[in-house]
């Protein structure tokens, strides 16, 4: 049967991995797809690298715009990244009737609604398994494997760089800044790690998963995002003493009045499987009403793990290429005209448990004042830890875990606690999730 011709935009790490895996496993992939899938054209600014990798087996150009218009190309694989040129190329590929496979989470989290609508109009597919959690087939699982369920919530470690940093901070008791430097030296963290450490990359991925889980348009601008740059080693230690680990989680939860969509450092019970996901690994925990908890674990980045997801999409697109567009799997799991306008809730409306740490005078009545403020705000205390003061020290750290409370009430209580003469500086707040149903 006629091969599916693929045009590859970008033959860097993931593009190179895609070329390698597609070549190595060609025979098995063809048996699965029903016809050969061949990268026949590559566009890259580095022509020499592209020529070396492809060894004359594909045409090589530095004109990506010519490639997406080439009538011989059936599927465009976009691995350039970013919001601007990548968007123009994806839109042009769609306009030219090509299916698109992309790993570009930023592009889809911000412009996904426009891109999916254009694809719908043109009757082409935009597949993006590689955009979320690299090699883990989480899009497939959420969109197809769990389609019987009303998905209640999901929580994922979906950024390997920050998980590596948090694992190192815990293992070695080091400060964030020192581990970041080490991560950069080892090549785990980018030279500009902003998107990773500020939680933006995780929020892109959480946005996409939330849309597929609940059938809502992509709404990255409504996500609450807090990274790990302010996290202190002592909080990791105190959390550990209370039986918790701190992970950067992307969380999406269905509530009666809307959807919670948030990324922030989170205390989770150390006994949960997901709490033991270490280093640069990723994992996503999904709760569906029929299936209960399901957990997906694997490599969230890297050449061949991400290529694994890109090629799975190529196989899917090849299989469904001749199907009536109405009968394909919808981009966001729900039929395009069946998306709901369930709002993304502002962070003040979020309900979760909290870890609160404060530095307070070590004298009678201080704890009573603090707990009175929490009681007045109807915030119930779950656990309490007070560090033994050092010899001659007049202040101590008080750590409180609360039961589930509304963020707005916790903000007010924190302000009242900070106003006490006996409490010094700001209260450190980290959200806590039990992840148990
Ligand atoms: N920079 C991401 C991470 C991988 O550290 O997990 C690509 O999404």
Coordinates of C-alpha atoms and ligand atoms in Angstrom, one line a residue:
X1 CA 0.0 0.0 0.0
X2 CA 1.1 3.6 -0.6
X3 CA 3.2 4.8 2.3
X4 CA 2.1 7.7 4.4
X5 CA 4.5 10.6 3.7
X6 CA 5.7 12.5 6.7
X7 CA 7.3 15.9 6.7
X8 CA 9.3 16.5 9.9
X9 CA 9.7 20.1 11.2
X10 CA 12.8 20.1 13.4
X11 CA 15.3 17.2 13.7
X12 CA 16.8 18.0 17.1
X13 CA 16.5 15.7 20.1
X14 CA 13.0 14.5 19.6
X15 CA 13.0 14.7 15.8
X16 CA 16.3 12.7 15.7
X17 CA 14.7 10.1 18.1
X18 CA 11.7 9.9 15.8
X19 CA 13.8 9.3 12.8
X20 CA 15.8 6.6 14.6
X21 CA 12.9 4.7 16.1
X22 CA 10.8 4.9 12.9
X23 CA 13.8 3.5 11.0
X24 CA 14.7 0.8 13.6
X25 CA 11.1 -0.5 14.1
X26 CA 9.9 0.1 10.5
X27 CA 8.7 -3.4 10.0
X28 CA 6.6 -3.7 13.2
X29 CA 5.2 -0.2 12.8
X30 CA 4.1 -1.0 9.3
X31 CA 2.4 -4.2 10.5
X32 CA 0.5 -2.1 13.0
X33 CA -0.4 0.8 10.8
X34 CA -1.3 -1.2 7.8
X35 CA 1.0 0.7 5.5
X36 CA 4.6 2.1 5.7
X37 CA 5.1 5.5 7.5
X38 CA 8.1 7.3 5.9
X39 CA 9.7 10.6 6.7
X40 CA 10.2 11.8 3.2
X41 CA 11.1 15.5 4.0
X42 CA 12.8 17.2 6.8
X43 CA 13.0 21.0 7.5
X44 CA 15.7 22.2 9.9
X45 CA 17.8 25.3 10.2
X46 CA 20.8 23.1 10.7
X47 CA 21.0 21.6 7.2
X48 CA 24.2 19.7 7.9
X49 CA 22.9 18.0 11.0
X50 CA 19.7 17.1 9.1
X51 CA 21.6 15.7 6.1
X52 CA 23.9 13.6 8.4
X53 CA 21.0 12.1 10.3
X54 CA 18.9 11.3 7.3
X55 CA 21.8 10.0 5.2
X56 CA 20.1 10.9 1.9
X57 CA 16.9 9.0 2.8
X58 CA 14.8 12.2 2.9
X59 CA 14.8 15.6 1.2
X60 CA 16.3 18.2 3.5
X61 CA 15.4 21.9 3.4
X62 CA 15.6 25.0 5.7
X63 CA 12.3 26.2 4.3
X64 CA 9.6 24.8 6.7
X65 CA 6.9 26.8 5.0
X66 CA 7.6 25.1 1.7
X67 CA 7.4 21.7 3.4
X68 CA 3.9 22.3 4.9
X69 CA 2.6 23.2 1.5
X70 CA 4.2 20.3 -0.3
X71 CA 1.4 18.2 -1.9
X72 CA 3.4 15.0 -1.5
X73 CA 3.2 15.3 2.3
X74 CA 0.3 13.7 4.2
X75 CA 1.3 14.4 7.8
X76 CA 3.4 17.2 9.3
X77 CA 5.2 16.5 12.5
X78 CA 5.9 19.8 14.3
X79 CA 8.9 19.6 16.7
X80 CA 10.0 23.2 16.6
X81 CA 8.3 24.4 19.8
X82 CA 7.2 27.9 20.8
X83 CA 4.1 29.9 20.0
X84 CA 4.8 31.9 16.9
X85 CA 6.5 30.3 13.9
X86 CA 5.2 26.9 15.1
X87 CA 1.7 28.3 15.1
X88 CA 2.0 29.7 11.6
X89 CA 3.3 26.4 10.3
X90 CA 0.7 24.3 12.0
X91 CA -2.1 26.5 10.8
X92 CA -0.7 26.5 7.3
X93 CA -0.3 22.7 7.3
X94 CA -4.0 22.4 8.3
X95 CA -5.1 24.8 5.7
X96 CA -3.2 22.7 3.2
X97 CA -5.2 19.6 4.3
X98 CA -2.4 17.9 6.2
X99 CA -2.7 16.1 9.5
X100 CA -0.5 17.4 12.2
X101 CA 1.4 15.6 15.0
X102 CA 3.0 17.9 17.6
X103 CA 4.8 17.7 20.9
X104 CA 4.1 21.4 21.4
X105 CA 2.2 21.7 24.7
X106 CA 2.7 25.5 24.9
X107 CA 1.2 26.1 21.5
X108 CA -1.9 23.9 22.2
X109 CA -2.4 25.1 25.7
X110 CA -2.6 28.7 24.5
X111 CA -3.9 28.4 20.9
X112 CA -5.5 24.9 21.0
X113 CA -9.1 26.0 20.6
X114 CA -8.3 27.9 17.4
X115 CA -6.1 25.1 16.0
X116 CA -8.6 22.3 16.8
X117 CA -11.4 24.4 15.2
X118 CA -9.4 24.9 12.0
X119 CA -8.6 21.2 11.9
X120 CA -12.2 20.3 12.4
X121 CA -13.2 22.6 9.5
X122 CA -10.6 21.0 7.2
X123 CA -11.3 17.4 8.3
X124 CA -7.8 16.7 9.5
X125 CA -6.4 15.4 12.8
X126 CA -4.1 17.2 15.2
X127 CA -2.5 14.6 17.5
X128 CA -0.5 15.5 20.5
X129 CA 0.4 12.5 22.7
X130 CA 4.0 13.7 22.9
X131 CA 2.9 17.1 24.4
X132 CA 2.0 15.6 27.8
X133 CA 4.3 13.5 29.9
X134 CA 6.6 12.4 27.0
X135 CA 6.4 8.7 26.5
X136 CA 3.5 8.0 28.8
X137 CA 0.4 7.4 26.7
X138 CA -1.7 9.6 29.0
X139 CA -3.7 11.4 26.3
X140 CA -4.7 8.0 24.8
X141 CA -5.7 6.7 28.3
X142 CA -7.8 9.8 29.2
X143 CA -9.4 10.2 25.8
X144 CA -10.1 6.6 25.0
X145 CA -9.2 4.1 27.7
X146 CA -11.3 5.9 30.4
X147 CA -14.1 7.1 28.1
X148 CA -16.7 5.2 30.2
X149 CA -15.9 7.3 33.3
X150 CA -16.9 10.5 34.7
X151 CA -13.4 11.6 35.5
X152 CA -13.4 13.3 38.9
X153 CA -9.8 14.5 39.2
X154 CA -6.2 14.0 38.0
X155 CA -2.9 14.9 39.6
X156 CA 0.4 14.5 37.8
X157 CA 4.1 14.9 38.2
X158 CA 4.4 16.2 34.7
X159 CA 7.7 18.1 34.8
X160 CA 10.8 16.0 35.1
X161 CA 13.2 18.9 35.7
X162 CA 11.4 20.0 38.8
X163 CA 10.9 16.5 40.1
X164 CA 14.6 15.9 39.7
X165 CA 15.3 19.1 41.7
X166 CA 12.8 18.2 44.4
X167 CA 14.2 14.6 44.7
X168 CA 17.8 16.0 45.1
X169 CA 16.7 18.6 47.6
X170 CA 15.1 15.8 49.7
X171 CA 17.9 13.3 49.3
X172 CA 20.8 15.6 50.0
X173 CA 19.1 18.3 52.1
X174 CA 20.3 21.0 49.6
X175 CA 18.8 24.4 48.8
X176 CA 16.8 24.9 45.6
X177 CA 19.4 27.2 44.0
X178 CA 22.3 24.8 44.5
X179 CA 20.4 21.8 43.0
X180 CA 19.3 23.9 40.1
X181 CA 22.9 24.7 39.3
X182 CA 23.8 21.1 39.5
X183 CA 20.8 20.1 37.3
X184 CA 22.0 22.6 34.7
X185 CA 25.6 21.3 34.9
X186 CA 24.3 17.7 34.3
X187 CA 22.0 18.9 31.4
X188 CA 18.7 18.1 33.1
X189 CA 17.7 21.7 33.3
X190 CA 17.7 24.1 30.4
X191 CA 20.0 27.1 30.4
X192 CA 16.8 29.1 30.8
X193 CA 14.8 26.9 33.1
X194 CA 12.0 29.4 33.7
X195 CA 9.2 27.4 32.1
X196 CA 10.1 24.4 34.2
X197 CA 10.8 25.8 37.6
X198 CA 8.0 28.4 37.5
X199 CA 5.5 25.7 36.8
X200 CA 4.5 27.0 33.3
X201 CA 5.4 23.8 31.4
X202 CA 3.4 21.7 33.9
X203 CA 0.5 24.1 33.6
X204 CA 0.5 23.7 29.8
X205 CA 0.3 20.0 30.3
X206 CA -2.3 20.2 33.0
X207 CA -4.4 22.5 30.9
X208 CA -4.5 19.9 28.1
X209 CA -5.3 17.1 30.4
X210 CA -8.1 19.0 32.1
X211 CA -9.8 19.7 28.7
X212 CA -9.7 16.1 27.8
X213 CA -10.8 14.9 31.2
X214 CA -13.8 17.2 31.6
X215 CA -14.7 18.2 28.0
X216 CA -13.9 21.9 28.4
X217 CA -12.0 24.2 26.0
X218 CA -8.3 24.8 26.7
X219 CA -7.9 27.6 29.2
X220 CA -4.3 28.1 30.1
X221 CA -4.9 31.7 31.0
X222 CA -7.2 30.6 33.9
X223 CA -4.7 28.1 35.4
X224 CA -3.2 29.0 38.8
X225 CA 0.6 28.5 38.6
X226 CA 3.1 28.5 41.3
X227 CA 6.6 26.9 40.8
X228 CA 9.2 25.6 43.1
X229 CA 11.6 28.5 43.3
X230 CA 10.4 29.6 46.8
X231 CA 10.5 26.1 48.3
X232 CA 12.8 25.7 51.2
X233 CA 14.7 22.6 52.2
X234 CA 13.3 22.9 55.8
X235 CA 9.7 22.5 54.5
X236 CA 10.7 19.3 52.7
X237 CA 12.2 18.1 56.0
X238 CA 9.1 19.1 58.1
X239 CA 6.8 17.5 55.6
X240 CA 8.9 14.3 55.8
X241 CA 8.5 14.3 59.6
X242 CA 4.7 14.5 59.2
X243 CA 4.7 11.6 56.7
X244 CA 4.5 13.6 53.5
X245 CA 6.6 14.3 50.4
X246 CA 6.5 17.6 48.4
X247 CA 6.0 17.3 44.7
X248 CA 5.1 19.8 42.0
X249 CA 1.7 18.6 40.9
X250 CA -0.5 19.6 38.0
X251 CA -4.0 19.2 39.4
X252 CA -7.4 19.3 37.6
X253 CA -10.5 18.6 39.7
X254 CA -14.2 18.6 38.9
X255 CA -16.3 20.5 41.4
X256 CA -20.0 21.3 41.5
X257 CA -19.5 25.0 40.4
X258 CA -16.5 24.6 38.1
X259 CA -13.1 23.1 37.6
X260 CA -9.9 23.5 39.7
X261 CA -6.9 23.8 37.4
X262 CA -3.7 24.5 39.3
X263 CA 0.0 23.8 39.5
X264 CA 1.9 24.2 42.8
X265 CA 4.2 22.4 45.2
X266 CA 2.0 19.9 47.0
X267 CA 2.4 17.8 50.1
X268 CA 1.2 14.2 49.4
X269 CA 1.3 11.2 51.7
X270 CA 4.6 9.5 51.5
X271 CA 2.8 6.1 51.3
X272 CA 1.2 6.9 47.9
X273 CA 2.8 5.3 44.9
X274 CA 3.0 8.6 43.2
X275 CA 4.9 10.1 46.1
X276 CA 7.7 7.7 45.3
X277 CA 8.2 8.9 41.7
X278 CA 11.8 10.2 41.8
X279 CA 14.3 11.9 39.6
X280 CA 13.2 13.1 36.2
X281 CA 10.4 10.5 35.9
X282 CA 6.7 11.5 35.4
X283 CA 3.5 10.0 36.7
X284 CA -0.2 10.9 36.4
X285 CA -2.9 9.7 38.8
X286 CA -6.4 9.7 37.4
X287 CA -9.6 9.1 39.3
X288 CA -12.7 7.9 37.4
X289 CA -16.0 7.1 39.0
X290 CA -16.1 3.6 37.5
X291 CA -12.5 2.6 37.5
X292 CA -11.3 4.3 40.7
X293 CA -7.6 5.3 40.7
X294 CA -5.3 4.6 37.8
X295 CA -1.7 5.5 37.7
X296 CA 0.5 6.1 34.7
X297 CA 4.3 6.2 35.0
X298 CA 7.3 6.7 32.7
X299 CA 9.8 9.0 31.1
X300 CA 8.4 12.4 30.5
X301 CA 11.1 13.6 28.2
X302 CA 14.1 12.5 26.1
X303 CA 14.7 11.6 22.5
X304 CA 13.2 8.0 22.2
X305 CA 10.6 8.2 25.0
X306 CA 9.1 11.3 23.3
X307 CA 9.5 9.7 19.8
X308 CA 7.5 6.8 21.1
X309 CA 4.5 9.1 21.6
X310 CA 5.1 10.9 18.3
X311 CA 5.2 7.6 16.4
X312 CA 2.1 6.3 18.2
X313 CA 0.3 9.4 16.9
X314 CA 1.6 8.7 13.4
X315 CA 0.2 5.2 13.5
X316 CA -3.1 6.5 14.8
X317 CA -3.4 9.1 12.1
X318 CA -2.4 6.5 9.5
X319 CA -5.1 4.1 10.7
X320 CA -7.8 6.8 10.8
X321 CA -6.7 8.7 7.7
X322 CA -9.4 7.2 5.5
X323 CA -12.1 7.3 8.1
X324 CA -15.0 9.8 7.9
X325 CA -13.8 12.8 10.0
X326 CA -17.1 12.6 12.0
X327 CA -16.1 9.1 13.2
X328 CA -12.6 9.9 14.3
X329 CA -11.7 10.3 18.0
X330 CA -12.4 14.0 18.9
X331 CA -9.4 16.2 19.6
X332 CA -10.5 16.9 23.2
X333 CA -12.2 13.5 23.8
X334 CA -15.7 15.0 23.7
X335 CA -17.4 15.9 20.4
X336 CA -16.5 19.4 19.4
X337 CA -20.0 20.7 19.8
X338 CA -20.3 19.0 23.2
X339 CA -17.7 20.9 25.1
X340 CA -19.1 22.6 28.3
X341 CA -18.5 26.0 29.6
X342 CA -17.8 24.8 33.2
X343 CA -15.7 27.7 34.5
X344 CA -12.2 27.3 35.8
X345 CA -12.4 28.4 39.4
X346 CA -10.2 31.3 40.7
X347 CA -7.6 30.1 43.3
X348 CA -9.5 31.8 46.1
X349 CA -12.4 29.3 45.5
X350 CA -10.2 26.2 45.6
X351 CA -10.7 23.8 48.5
X352 CA -7.8 21.8 49.7
X353 CA -5.8 21.0 52.9
X354 CA -2.8 23.2 53.9
X355 CA 0.6 23.0 55.4
X356 CA 1.3 26.3 57.3
X357 CA 4.7 27.1 58.8
X358 CA 5.4 30.1 60.9
X359 CA 8.2 31.4 63.1
X360 CA 6.8 32.3 66.5
X361 CA 7.9 33.3 70.0
X362 CA 8.3 30.3 72.2
X363 CA 6.1 31.4 75.2
X364 CA 2.7 30.7 76.7
X365 CA -0.4 31.6 74.7
X366 CA 1.3 31.9 71.3
X367 CA -0.1 28.6 70.0
X368 CA -3.5 29.4 71.5
X369 CA -3.6 32.7 69.6
X370 CA -2.8 31.0 66.4
X371 CA -5.3 28.2 66.8
X372 CA -8.0 30.7 67.9
X373 CA -7.6 32.5 64.5
X374 CA -7.9 29.2 62.6
X375 CA -10.9 28.2 64.7
X376 CA -12.6 31.6 64.1
X377 CA -12.2 31.0 60.3
X378 CA -13.6 27.5 60.7
X379 CA -10.3 25.9 59.7
X380 CA -9.8 22.6 61.4
X381 CA -6.3 21.5 62.4
X382 CA -5.2 18.0 61.4
X383 CA -1.6 17.8 62.8
X384 CA 0.9 20.0 64.5
X385 CA 4.6 20.0 64.8
X386 CA 6.7 22.3 66.9
X387 CA 10.5 22.3 66.5
X388 CA 12.4 22.0 69.8
X389 CA 14.1 25.4 70.2
X390 CA 17.9 25.4 70.2
X391 CA 19.7 26.3 73.5
X392 CA 18.9 29.9 74.3
X393 CA 16.7 30.4 71.2
X394 CA 13.5 32.3 71.9
X395 CA 11.7 31.5 68.7
X396 CA 10.6 28.3 67.2
X397 CA 9.0 26.9 64.0
X398 CA 5.4 25.9 64.3
X399 CA 4.0 23.7 61.5
X400 CA 0.3 23.1 61.2
X401 CA -1.6 20.8 58.8
X402 CA -5.2 21.7 58.3
X403 CA -8.2 19.7 57.1
X404 CA -9.7 20.8 53.8
X405 CA -10.5 24.5 53.8
X406 CA -11.3 27.2 51.2
X407 CA -8.3 29.2 50.1
X408 CA -10.0 32.5 50.7
X409 CA -10.5 31.6 54.4
X410 CA -6.9 30.4 54.7
X411 CA -5.6 33.7 53.1
X412 CA -7.5 35.7 55.8
X413 CA -6.3 33.5 58.6
X414 CA -2.7 33.8 57.4
X415 CA -3.0 37.6 57.3
X416 CA -4.3 37.6 60.9
X417 CA -1.6 35.2 62.1
X418 CA 1.1 37.4 60.4
X419 CA -0.3 40.4 62.3
X420 CA 0.3 38.8 65.7
X421 CA 3.3 40.4 67.6
X422 CA 4.5 37.0 68.5
X423 CA 4.7 35.7 64.9
X424 CA 7.7 36.8 62.9
X425 CA 7.7 37.3 59.2
X426 CA 5.4 35.6 56.7
X427 CA 3.5 32.3 57.1
X428 CA 4.7 29.7 54.5
X429 CA 1.8 28.0 52.9
X430 CA 2.0 24.8 50.9
X431 CA -1.2 23.0 49.7
X432 CA -1.7 19.4 50.6
X433 CA -3.6 16.7 48.8
X434 CA -4.4 13.2 50.2
X435 CA -5.0 11.8 46.7
X436 CA -7.3 9.1 48.0
X437 CA -10.6 9.5 46.3
Ligands
LIG1 N1 11.1 20.3 30.2 C1 10.1 19.2 30.4 C2 10.5 18.5 31.7 C3 10.1 18.2 29.3 O1 11.4 18.8 32.4 O2 9.8 17.5 32.1 C4 9.4 18.6 28.1 O3 8.1 18.9 28.4

